Amino acid sequence: MEAKTDDTPKKSLNFIEAFVEQDLKDGKNDGRIQTRFPPEPNGYLHIGHAKAICLDFGIARNYNGICNLRFDDTNPVKEDVEYVDSIKEDIQWLGYKWENVYYASDYFQQLWDLAVELIKQGKAYIDEQSAEEIAKQKGTPTVSGIESPYRNRPISENLELFLKMNSGEIAEGAMVLRAKIDMTSSNMHFRDPLLYRVITSHPHHRTGYTWKAYPMYDYAHGQSDYFEGVTHSLCTLEFEVHRPLYDWFIDQFKNSDYRPRQIEFNRLNLTYTVMSKRKMLLLVQEALVIGWDDPRMPTICGLRRRGYSPEAIHNFIDKIGYTKFEAQNDIGLLEHAVRESLNKTATRVNAVLNPVKLIVTNYPADKVEMMETINNPEDETAGVRTIPFSRELYIEREDFMEDAPKKFFRMTPGQEVRLKSAYIVKCTGCKKDEAGEIEEIYCEYDELTKSGMPESGRKVKGTLHWVSAQHALKAEVRLYDRLFSIENPSADPRDFRELLNPDSLKVLHNCFVEPTLKGAKALEQFQFQRLGYFNVDPETTAEKLIFNRTVSLKDSWAKEQQR
């Protein structure tokens, strides 16, 4: 979400902004705006979380409010400090700052005290049935539930057992605390929902083994919002049916006119990938990807490593917007957004991925010229640089054909092409090895066709990129493509691992790049001319340059929009 300024044309409000503006107009919550981003630290954030981050932080920024970061750390089995640190890094990379950092575990004592109060009021009880038995008794949306045999046990007994749940005397899974609401409610979430369960097998990442009884999400989330003074609790659509329960818990304890308002919006679903943390964790654990930050993953750290910019992600989220309707977003639109962003900022450089030697036979063997070339034609302030030109060059093997069809405007015997930022050359022939593979290509240059010389404006149909064989740096280039071979792997009945795209990564070891890329820093972004956008992988060393393909130059989404 873009910040509003006086010279920014006013966009129409999305439905959440309209709610916020109405609440401000009505003077609700003393005119305060406070949001929160509440991730569970049980995995790395993905682009779906980026949509929520942009909304939570964007609403606070645009309406002079505050947004806190709150870790929903109520399940020690799945949570880790590693995830806490990665979440903070991702939020900052996207360009946001939180007002405060909170944890649900900050409120464990308060939540416990309120649960004790519920028991004393006869609104909660200890159930010793198994999870399977409780699930069976819940009924269906059209069939009422069955009350637990423990539902009306004495308050004193419930209090005693609740204390034991947290003292270590009760085995994991042996009992739970449930709210006593309405087993006949048409809303299944009101059918005596769980409030607490026992977890003794894992220490909590902040509190160790201090607590053995842990609050459930539906209870902890709304109460944490209330403790902090959240005014707008923004959630994805699957929580819409939970909202009455969210409000019920707050109603039990609120002591003023203030109350948080839960509003739901659609999730971000993306083609050719999965957004399930469980599935992503399996991909990592089974080494089907190289880690959470594998550039094929939809994680924010994976997109960052692949070369996506925060601006591209913001623009993509602005394009898809926030609605009440679930939709599948085309990954082509995300790729279009990153091209738009990098086109404005990425330096154009020469790189040859499938090299073949080109020898300019009439160019002096010992001569080296420094050719001036533009860094970025889309940015006048980007300036120019110089690159070496010599007798022996590398060009792309695909740019030469010995017997070319009529409309092949690249290099072929007897035809002229321009070597970008250098000379016009005419191909004179080639040399093959015993297997018939092209070993060398020969050409002659016209010295009057250098930029600024009399013949430089001569029209030729092809322009090729190149690097000087003597000066080029060797590099490894990783060509990334879509992670899955089908558009919607989550909707396919087959195991999602069977649907992985076998060509999602190709590693090229014998590539050459221009010498100006020596010392390029990790994550620095470039356009390899005629090939695509690439960035420097963090595994790069002084001895070994590694580049990741962010996205190709071809933009199928833009073409689709023009039709």
Coordinates of C-alpha atoms in Angstrom, one line a residue:
M1 CA 0.0 0.0 0.0
E2 CA 1.4 3.3 -1.1
A3 CA 1.7 6.1 1.4
K4 CA -0.6 9.1 0.7
T5 CA 1.0 12.4 -0.2
D6 CA -0.5 15.7 -1.4
D7 CA 0.7 15.1 -5.0
T8 CA -0.3 11.4 -5.1
P9 CA -3.5 11.1 -7.1
K10 CA -6.2 9.7 -4.8
K11 CA -7.0 6.1 -5.5
S12 CA -10.4 4.6 -4.8
L13 CA -10.4 3.0 -1.3
N14 CA -10.5 -0.7 -0.8
F15 CA -13.2 -2.0 1.4
I16 CA -10.9 -2.2 4.5
E17 CA -9.8 1.4 4.1
A18 CA -13.5 2.4 3.7
F19 CA -14.2 0.7 7.1
V20 CA -11.3 2.5 8.7
E21 CA -12.3 5.9 7.4
Q22 CA -15.9 5.3 8.6
D23 CA -14.7 4.3 12.1
L24 CA -12.6 7.5 12.2
K25 CA -15.6 9.5 11.1
D26 CA -17.7 7.9 13.8
G27 CA -15.0 8.6 16.5
K28 CA -14.6 5.0 17.4
N29 CA -11.8 4.1 19.9
D30 CA -11.1 7.8 20.4
G31 CA -10.0 8.1 16.8
R32 CA -7.0 5.7 17.3
I33 CA -5.8 3.4 14.5
Q34 CA -3.8 0.4 15.7
T35 CA -3.1 -2.7 13.8
R36 CA -0.9 -5.7 14.3
F37 CA 0.9 -8.3 12.2
P38 CA 0.6 -11.6 14.1
P39 CA 2.7 -14.4 12.5
E40 CA 3.2 -17.8 14.2
P41 CA 7.0 -18.3 14.3
N42 CA 6.7 -21.9 12.8
G43 CA 8.2 -21.2 9.4
Y44 CA 9.5 -18.6 7.0
L45 CA 7.1 -16.0 5.6
H46 CA 5.9 -16.3 2.0
I47 CA 4.4 -13.8 -0.4
G48 CA 0.9 -14.4 1.0
H49 CA 2.2 -13.0 4.3
A50 CA 3.7 -10.0 2.4
K51 CA 0.1 -9.2 1.3
A52 CA -0.9 -9.1 5.0
I53 CA 2.2 -7.2 6.0
C54 CA 1.5 -4.5 3.4
L55 CA -2.1 -4.2 4.7
D56 CA -1.4 -4.2 8.4
F57 CA 1.6 -1.8 8.2
G58 CA 0.1 0.2 5.3
I59 CA -3.2 1.0 7.1
A60 CA -1.3 2.2 10.2
R61 CA 1.1 4.4 8.2
N62 CA -1.6 5.9 5.9
Y63 CA -3.9 6.8 8.9
N64 CA -1.2 8.0 11.3
G65 CA -1.6 4.9 13.5
I66 CA 0.7 2.3 14.8
C67 CA 1.3 -1.3 13.8
N68 CA 2.9 -3.8 16.3
L69 CA 4.6 -7.1 15.5
R70 CA 3.2 -9.9 17.6
F71 CA 4.4 -13.4 17.5
D72 CA 1.6 -15.9 18.0
D73 CA 3.8 -18.4 19.9
T74 CA 1.3 -20.6 21.6
N75 CA 2.5 -23.9 20.2
P76 CA 6.0 -24.8 21.3
V77 CA 6.1 -28.0 19.2
K78 CA 6.5 -26.1 15.9
E79 CA 8.1 -22.8 16.9
D80 CA 11.7 -21.6 16.9
V81 CA 13.8 -18.5 17.4
E82 CA 15.2 -19.0 13.9
Y83 CA 11.8 -18.2 12.5
V84 CA 11.4 -15.1 14.8
D85 CA 14.6 -13.7 13.4
S86 CA 13.7 -14.4 9.8
I87 CA 10.3 -12.8 10.1
K88 CA 11.8 -9.6 11.5
E89 CA 14.3 -9.5 8.6
D90 CA 11.6 -10.0 6.0
I91 CA 9.4 -7.2 7.4
Q92 CA 12.3 -4.8 7.4
W93 CA 13.3 -5.7 3.9
L94 CA 9.8 -5.0 2.7
G95 CA 10.3 -1.5 4.1
Y96 CA 8.3 -1.5 7.3
K97 CA 9.0 -0.7 10.9
W98 CA 6.9 -2.0 13.8
E99 CA 6.1 0.2 16.8
N100 CA 6.6 -2.6 19.4
V101 CA 7.4 -6.3 19.4
Y102 CA 5.1 -8.5 21.4
Y103 CA 4.6 -12.2 21.9
A104 CA 1.4 -14.1 22.8
S105 CA 3.7 -15.7 25.5
D106 CA 3.9 -12.2 27.1
Y107 CA 0.3 -12.7 28.1
F108 CA 0.4 -16.3 29.3
Q109 CA -0.3 -15.3 32.9
Q110 CA -3.1 -12.9 32.0
L111 CA -4.7 -15.5 29.7
W112 CA -4.4 -18.1 32.5
D113 CA -6.0 -15.7 35.0
L114 CA -8.9 -15.0 32.6
A115 CA -9.4 -18.7 32.0
V116 CA -9.6 -19.3 35.8
E117 CA -12.2 -16.5 35.9
L118 CA -14.2 -18.3 33.2
I119 CA -14.1 -21.6 35.2
K120 CA -15.3 -19.7 38.3
Q121 CA -18.2 -18.2 36.3
G122 CA -19.2 -21.7 35.1
K123 CA -18.2 -20.9 31.5
A124 CA -15.4 -23.4 31.1
Y125 CA -14.7 -27.0 32.1
I126 CA -12.1 -29.7 32.0
D127 CA -12.8 -32.5 29.4
E128 CA -10.9 -35.8 29.7
Q129 CA -12.1 -37.3 26.5
S130 CA -9.8 -37.9 23.6
A131 CA -9.5 -35.5 20.6
E132 CA -11.4 -38.1 18.5
E133 CA -14.3 -38.4 20.9
I134 CA -14.6 -34.6 21.2
A135 CA -14.6 -34.3 17.4
K136 CA -17.3 -36.9 17.1
Q137 CA -19.5 -35.1 19.6
K138 CA -19.3 -31.8 17.7
G139 CA -21.9 -32.9 15.2
T140 CA -22.3 -31.3 11.8
P141 CA -23.6 -27.8 10.6
T142 CA -27.0 -29.4 10.3
V143 CA -26.9 -31.8 13.3
S144 CA -26.5 -30.5 16.9
G145 CA -23.5 -31.6 18.9
I146 CA -23.7 -33.8 22.0
E147 CA -22.7 -32.5 25.4
S148 CA -19.5 -33.9 26.9
P149 CA -20.1 -36.1 30.0
Y150 CA -17.7 -33.8 31.8
R151 CA -19.5 -30.6 30.9
N152 CA -21.3 -30.1 34.3
R153 CA -18.5 -31.2 36.6
P154 CA -18.2 -29.0 39.8
I155 CA -16.3 -25.7 39.5
S156 CA -14.0 -26.7 42.3
E157 CA -13.0 -29.8 40.4
N158 CA -12.4 -27.9 37.2
L159 CA -10.2 -25.4 39.0
E160 CA -8.2 -28.2 40.7
L161 CA -7.7 -30.1 37.4
F162 CA -6.8 -26.9 35.5
L163 CA -3.9 -26.2 38.0
K164 CA -2.7 -29.8 37.5
M165 CA -2.7 -29.3 33.7
N166 CA 0.0 -26.8 34.3
S167 CA 1.9 -28.5 37.1
G168 CA 3.2 -31.4 35.1
E169 CA 0.9 -33.9 36.8
I170 CA -1.2 -34.3 33.6
A171 CA 0.1 -36.2 30.6
E172 CA 0.1 -34.5 27.2
G173 CA -3.3 -35.1 25.5
A174 CA -5.0 -36.4 28.7
M175 CA -7.3 -33.4 29.1
V176 CA -8.3 -30.0 27.8
L177 CA -10.1 -26.9 29.0
R178 CA -13.2 -26.1 26.9
A179 CA -15.4 -23.0 27.0
K180 CA -19.0 -23.9 27.9
I181 CA -21.1 -22.1 25.2
D182 CA -23.7 -23.9 23.1
M183 CA -23.5 -27.4 21.6
T184 CA -26.5 -26.7 19.5
S185 CA -25.2 -23.5 17.8
S186 CA -25.4 -23.3 14.0
N187 CA -21.8 -21.9 14.2
M188 CA -19.6 -25.0 14.9
H189 CA -17.0 -22.8 16.6
F190 CA -19.4 -22.1 19.4
R191 CA -19.8 -25.8 20.2
D192 CA -17.6 -25.7 23.4
P193 CA -14.3 -24.7 21.7
L194 CA -11.0 -25.7 23.2
L195 CA -9.3 -23.1 25.4
Y196 CA -6.1 -24.9 26.7
R197 CA -4.2 -28.1 26.0
V198 CA -1.2 -29.8 27.7
I199 CA 2.2 -29.8 25.9
T200 CA 5.1 -31.3 27.9
S201 CA 7.2 -32.8 25.1
H202 CA 8.7 -29.5 23.9
P203 CA 10.1 -26.5 25.7
H204 CA 8.8 -23.1 24.6
H205 CA 11.4 -20.9 22.8
R206 CA 11.0 -18.1 25.4
T207 CA 9.5 -19.7 28.5
G208 CA 11.1 -23.1 28.5
Y209 CA 9.2 -25.6 30.6
T210 CA 7.6 -23.0 32.9
W211 CA 4.2 -23.6 31.2
K212 CA 2.6 -27.0 30.4
A213 CA -0.9 -25.7 29.6
Y214 CA -1.0 -23.6 26.4
P215 CA -3.8 -21.4 25.2
M216 CA -5.5 -22.1 21.8
Y217 CA -5.3 -19.6 19.0
D218 CA -9.0 -18.5 19.0
Y219 CA -8.8 -17.6 22.7
A220 CA -5.3 -16.1 22.7
H221 CA -5.6 -14.1 19.5
G222 CA -8.6 -11.9 20.3
Q223 CA -7.5 -11.4 24.0
S224 CA -4.0 -10.4 22.9
D225 CA -5.6 -7.8 20.5
Y226 CA -7.6 -6.5 23.4
F227 CA -4.7 -6.3 25.8
E228 CA -2.7 -4.3 23.3
G229 CA -5.4 -1.9 22.2
V230 CA -5.7 -3.1 18.6
T231 CA -8.5 -1.3 16.8
H232 CA -8.6 -3.2 13.5
S233 CA -7.7 -6.9 13.5
L234 CA -7.1 -7.8 9.9
C235 CA -7.3 -11.5 9.0
T236 CA -7.7 -13.7 6.0
L237 CA -11.1 -15.0 5.0
E238 CA -10.9 -18.4 6.7
F239 CA -11.3 -16.5 10.0
E240 CA -14.6 -15.0 9.1
V241 CA -16.5 -17.9 10.7
H242 CA -14.3 -17.5 13.8
R243 CA -15.3 -13.8 14.2
P244 CA -18.4 -14.4 16.4
L245 CA -16.2 -16.4 18.8
Y246 CA -13.5 -13.7 18.7
D247 CA -16.2 -11.2 19.8
W248 CA -17.6 -13.6 22.4
F249 CA -14.3 -14.0 24.2
I250 CA -13.8 -10.2 24.2
D251 CA -17.4 -9.7 25.5
Q252 CA -16.6 -11.9 28.6
F253 CA -14.0 -9.5 29.9
K254 CA -14.2 -6.0 28.3
N255 CA -14.6 -3.2 30.7
S256 CA -14.9 -0.2 28.5
D257 CA -16.5 0.9 25.1
Y258 CA -13.2 0.0 23.3
R259 CA -13.2 -3.2 21.3
P260 CA -11.1 -4.4 18.4
R261 CA -12.9 -5.0 15.1
Q262 CA -12.0 -8.1 13.1
I263 CA -12.1 -7.6 9.3
E264 CA -11.4 -10.4 6.8
F265 CA -9.8 -10.2 3.3
N266 CA -8.9 -12.7 0.6
R267 CA -5.7 -14.7 0.8
L268 CA -3.0 -14.5 -1.9
N269 CA -3.1 -17.7 -4.0
L270 CA -0.5 -18.0 -6.7
T271 CA -0.3 -20.3 -9.7
Y272 CA 2.6 -22.8 -10.1
T273 CA 3.5 -22.9 -6.4
V274 CA 2.2 -23.9 -3.0
M275 CA 1.5 -21.6 0.0
S276 CA 1.1 -24.2 2.7
K277 CA 3.8 -24.0 5.3
R278 CA 3.4 -27.8 5.9
K279 CA 4.1 -28.5 2.2
M280 CA 7.0 -26.0 2.1
L281 CA 8.5 -27.6 5.2
L282 CA 8.3 -31.0 3.5
L283 CA 10.1 -29.6 0.4
V284 CA 12.9 -28.3 2.7
Q285 CA 13.1 -31.4 4.9
E286 CA 13.2 -33.8 1.9
A287 CA 15.8 -31.7 0.1
L288 CA 13.5 -31.2 -2.9
V289 CA 14.7 -27.6 -2.7
I290 CA 17.9 -26.3 -1.2
G291 CA 16.3 -24.5 1.8
W292 CA 13.7 -22.0 2.8
D293 CA 15.5 -19.4 0.7
D294 CA 15.6 -21.5 -2.5
P295 CA 14.9 -19.0 -5.3
R296 CA 12.1 -21.2 -6.5
M297 CA 10.2 -21.0 -3.2
P298 CA 7.4 -18.4 -2.7
T299 CA 9.1 -17.4 0.6
I300 CA 10.1 -13.7 1.0
C301 CA 13.7 -14.8 1.6
G302 CA 13.5 -17.0 -1.6
L303 CA 12.1 -14.1 -3.7
R304 CA 14.8 -11.8 -2.2
R305 CA 17.6 -14.3 -3.1
R306 CA 16.1 -14.7 -6.6
G307 CA 16.4 -10.9 -7.2
Y308 CA 12.9 -9.7 -6.6
S309 CA 12.8 -6.1 -5.2
P310 CA 10.5 -4.9 -2.4
E311 CA 9.1 -2.4 -5.0
A312 CA 8.1 -5.3 -7.3
I313 CA 6.3 -7.1 -4.5
H314 CA 4.5 -3.9 -3.4
N315 CA 3.4 -3.2 -7.0
F316 CA 2.2 -6.8 -7.5
I317 CA 0.1 -6.6 -4.3
D318 CA -1.3 -3.2 -5.3
K319 CA -2.3 -4.7 -8.7
I320 CA -4.2 -7.7 -7.1
G321 CA -5.8 -5.6 -4.3
Y322 CA -7.9 -6.7 -1.3
T323 CA -11.4 -8.2 -1.7
K324 CA -13.8 -10.6 -0.1
F325 CA -13.5 -13.1 -3.0
E326 CA -10.9 -15.9 -3.1
A327 CA -9.0 -16.0 -6.4
Q328 CA -6.0 -17.7 -8.0
N329 CA -3.5 -15.0 -9.0
D330 CA -1.4 -15.6 -12.1
I331 CA 2.3 -15.8 -11.4
G332 CA 2.8 -14.0 -14.7
L333 CA 1.5 -10.8 -13.1
L334 CA 4.1 -11.1 -10.4
E335 CA 6.8 -11.6 -13.0
H336 CA 5.4 -8.6 -14.9
A337 CA 5.7 -6.5 -11.7
V338 CA 9.4 -7.5 -11.2
R339 CA 10.2 -6.7 -14.8
E340 CA 8.6 -3.3 -14.5
S341 CA 10.7 -2.6 -11.4
L342 CA 14.0 -3.9 -12.6
N343 CA 13.7 -2.3 -16.0
K344 CA 14.0 1.1 -14.3
T345 CA 16.9 0.2 -12.0
A346 CA 19.0 -2.7 -13.4
T347 CA 22.3 -2.0 -15.1
R348 CA 22.6 -3.6 -18.6
V349 CA 25.6 -5.8 -18.9
N350 CA 27.0 -8.4 -21.3
A351 CA 27.0 -12.0 -20.4
V352 CA 27.3 -15.1 -22.6
L353 CA 25.7 -18.2 -21.3
N354 CA 26.4 -20.7 -24.1
P355 CA 29.7 -19.4 -25.5
V356 CA 31.3 -19.9 -28.9
K357 CA 34.5 -18.0 -30.0
L358 CA 34.1 -15.3 -32.5
I359 CA 37.4 -14.1 -34.1
V360 CA 37.6 -10.7 -35.8
T361 CA 40.2 -11.7 -38.3
N362 CA 41.1 -8.2 -39.6
Y363 CA 41.4 -6.7 -36.1
P364 CA 44.9 -6.3 -34.7
A365 CA 45.8 -9.2 -32.4
D366 CA 47.4 -7.1 -29.7
K367 CA 44.9 -4.2 -29.7
V368 CA 42.3 -3.6 -27.0
E369 CA 39.8 -0.8 -27.2
M370 CA 37.6 0.4 -24.4
M371 CA 34.1 0.8 -25.7
E372 CA 31.6 3.2 -24.0
T373 CA 28.2 1.7 -23.3
I374 CA 25.1 3.0 -21.6
N375 CA 24.3 1.6 -18.1
N376 CA 20.5 1.9 -18.4
P377 CA 18.6 3.6 -21.2
E378 CA 15.6 3.9 -18.9
D379 CA 17.6 6.0 -16.4
E380 CA 19.5 9.1 -17.7
T381 CA 21.3 9.5 -14.4
A382 CA 22.7 5.9 -14.6
G383 CA 25.6 7.1 -16.8
V384 CA 28.0 5.1 -18.9
R385 CA 30.9 2.6 -18.4
T386 CA 33.6 1.2 -20.7
I387 CA 34.1 -2.5 -21.6
P388 CA 37.1 -4.0 -23.5
F389 CA 36.9 -5.1 -27.1
S390 CA 39.5 -7.3 -28.6
R391 CA 40.2 -9.6 -31.6
E392 CA 38.8 -12.7 -29.9
L393 CA 35.3 -12.5 -28.4
Y394 CA 32.6 -14.9 -27.1
I395 CA 29.0 -14.7 -28.5
E396 CA 26.0 -17.0 -27.8
R397 CA 26.1 -20.2 -29.8
E398 CA 22.5 -19.7 -30.7
D399 CA 23.3 -16.4 -32.4
F400 CA 25.1 -18.3 -35.3
M401 CA 23.7 -20.5 -38.0
E402 CA 25.8 -21.7 -40.9
D403 CA 22.8 -22.4 -43.1
A404 CA 20.2 -19.8 -41.9
P405 CA 16.6 -19.3 -43.0
K406 CA 15.7 -16.0 -44.6
K407 CA 14.5 -14.3 -41.5
F408 CA 17.5 -15.2 -39.3
F409 CA 19.0 -11.8 -38.6
R410 CA 21.8 -12.9 -36.4
M411 CA 25.2 -14.1 -37.5
T412 CA 25.5 -16.2 -40.7
P413 CA 28.1 -16.2 -43.5
G414 CA 27.9 -13.2 -45.8
Q415 CA 25.6 -11.2 -43.4
E416 CA 26.3 -8.1 -41.4
V417 CA 25.4 -7.7 -37.7
R418 CA 26.2 -5.0 -35.2
L419 CA 28.2 -6.0 -32.1
K420 CA 26.5 -3.8 -29.5
S421 CA 28.4 -0.7 -28.5
A422 CA 31.2 -1.7 -30.9
Y423 CA 31.4 -2.3 -34.7
I424 CA 29.4 -3.7 -37.5
V425 CA 30.9 -7.0 -38.6
K426 CA 30.4 -9.4 -41.5
C427 CA 30.6 -13.2 -41.0
T428 CA 33.1 -14.9 -43.3
G429 CA 32.8 -18.5 -42.1
C430 CA 33.4 -20.9 -39.3
K431 CA 35.5 -23.9 -38.2
K432 CA 34.1 -27.2 -37.0
D433 CA 35.5 -30.1 -35.0
E434 CA 35.4 -33.8 -36.1
A435 CA 31.8 -34.2 -34.7
G436 CA 30.6 -31.2 -36.8
E437 CA 30.3 -28.9 -33.8
I438 CA 31.2 -25.2 -34.4
E439 CA 34.5 -24.4 -32.8
E440 CA 35.2 -20.9 -34.0
I441 CA 33.3 -18.3 -36.1
Y442 CA 35.1 -15.8 -38.2
C443 CA 34.2 -12.2 -39.2
E444 CA 35.7 -8.9 -40.4
Y445 CA 34.9 -5.6 -38.8
D446 CA 34.4 -2.2 -40.5
E447 CA 36.4 0.4 -38.5
L448 CA 34.2 3.2 -39.8
T449 CA 31.1 1.8 -38.0
K450 CA 32.2 2.4 -34.5
S451 CA 29.8 4.8 -32.6
G452 CA 30.5 8.4 -33.7
M453 CA 32.2 7.3 -36.9
P454 CA 30.8 8.1 -40.4
E455 CA 29.3 4.6 -41.1
S456 CA 28.0 4.0 -37.5
G457 CA 24.4 4.7 -38.6
R458 CA 24.4 2.1 -41.3
K459 CA 21.3 0.0 -40.9
V460 CA 21.7 -3.7 -40.1
K461 CA 18.9 -6.0 -38.8
G462 CA 20.7 -7.8 -36.0
T463 CA 22.5 -6.6 -32.9
L464 CA 24.4 -9.1 -30.8
H465 CA 25.9 -9.0 -27.3
W466 CA 29.5 -10.2 -26.7
V467 CA 32.4 -10.3 -24.3
S468 CA 36.1 -10.1 -24.8
A469 CA 37.6 -13.6 -24.5
Q470 CA 40.8 -12.2 -23.0
H471 CA 39.0 -10.1 -20.3
A472 CA 35.8 -12.0 -19.6
L473 CA 35.1 -13.5 -16.1
K474 CA 33.9 -17.0 -15.8
A475 CA 30.6 -17.5 -14.0
E476 CA 28.1 -20.1 -12.9
V477 CA 24.5 -19.2 -13.9
R478 CA 21.5 -20.7 -12.3
L479 CA 18.4 -20.6 -14.5
Y480 CA 15.3 -20.8 -12.3
D481 CA 11.8 -21.6 -13.6
R482 CA 8.4 -22.3 -12.0
L483 CA 8.6 -24.8 -9.1
F484 CA 5.6 -26.8 -10.2
S485 CA 4.7 -28.1 -13.7
I486 CA 0.9 -27.5 -13.3
E487 CA -1.0 -24.3 -12.6
N488 CA -2.7 -25.3 -9.4
P489 CA -0.9 -28.1 -7.6
S490 CA -3.0 -27.7 -4.4
A491 CA -6.1 -28.7 -6.4
D492 CA -4.6 -31.8 -7.9
P493 CA -5.4 -35.1 -6.2
R494 CA -1.9 -36.5 -6.7
D495 CA 0.9 -36.0 -4.1
F496 CA 2.1 -32.5 -4.6
R497 CA 5.7 -33.7 -4.8
E498 CA 4.9 -35.6 -8.0
L499 CA 4.0 -32.3 -9.6
L500 CA 7.3 -30.6 -9.2
N501 CA 8.8 -29.2 -12.4
P502 CA 11.9 -31.2 -13.3
D503 CA 13.3 -28.3 -15.2
S504 CA 12.8 -25.7 -12.4
L505 CA 16.6 -25.3 -12.1
K506 CA 19.3 -25.6 -14.7
V507 CA 22.9 -24.8 -13.7
L508 CA 25.3 -23.5 -16.4
H509 CA 29.0 -23.7 -15.4
N510 CA 30.8 -22.4 -18.5
C511 CA 29.4 -18.8 -18.8
F512 CA 31.3 -15.6 -19.3
V513 CA 30.4 -12.1 -18.1
E514 CA 32.0 -8.7 -18.8
P515 CA 34.9 -7.7 -16.4
T516 CA 33.0 -4.8 -14.8
L517 CA 31.1 -7.5 -12.8
K518 CA 34.3 -8.3 -10.8
G519 CA 33.4 -7.5 -7.2
A520 CA 29.7 -7.4 -7.7
K521 CA 28.0 -7.7 -4.4
A522 CA 25.5 -10.3 -3.2
L523 CA 21.9 -9.7 -4.4
E524 CA 23.0 -6.9 -6.8
Q525 CA 20.7 -6.9 -9.8
F526 CA 21.6 -6.7 -13.5
Q527 CA 20.0 -7.1 -16.9
F528 CA 22.0 -9.6 -19.0
Q529 CA 21.3 -8.0 -22.4
R530 CA 18.9 -10.0 -24.5
L531 CA 18.7 -12.7 -21.9
G532 CA 16.8 -11.6 -18.8
Y533 CA 17.3 -10.1 -15.3
F534 CA 19.8 -11.8 -13.0
N535 CA 21.3 -11.1 -9.6
V536 CA 24.3 -12.1 -7.6
D537 CA 23.7 -15.2 -5.4
P538 CA 24.9 -14.9 -1.8
E539 CA 27.1 -18.0 -2.3
T540 CA 29.3 -15.9 -4.7
T541 CA 33.0 -15.6 -3.6
A542 CA 36.0 -13.7 -4.9
E543 CA 37.0 -16.8 -6.8
K544 CA 33.5 -17.9 -8.1
L545 CA 30.8 -15.6 -9.4
I546 CA 27.3 -17.1 -9.2
F547 CA 24.2 -15.4 -10.8
N548 CA 20.5 -16.4 -10.4
R549 CA 18.0 -15.7 -13.2
T550 CA 15.3 -13.6 -11.6
V551 CA 13.0 -13.6 -14.7
S552 CA 13.4 -13.8 -18.4
L553 CA 12.9 -10.7 -20.6
K554 CA 9.9 -12.1 -22.3
D555 CA 6.7 -10.8 -20.7
S556 CA 3.7 -13.0 -21.6
W557 CA 1.5 -11.2 -19.1
A558 CA 2.0 -7.8 -20.9
K559 CA 1.2 -9.4 -24.2
E560 CA -1.9 -11.0 -22.8
Q561 CA -3.1 -7.6 -21.5
Q562 CA -2.6 -6.1 -25.0
R563 CA -4.9 -8.6 -26.7

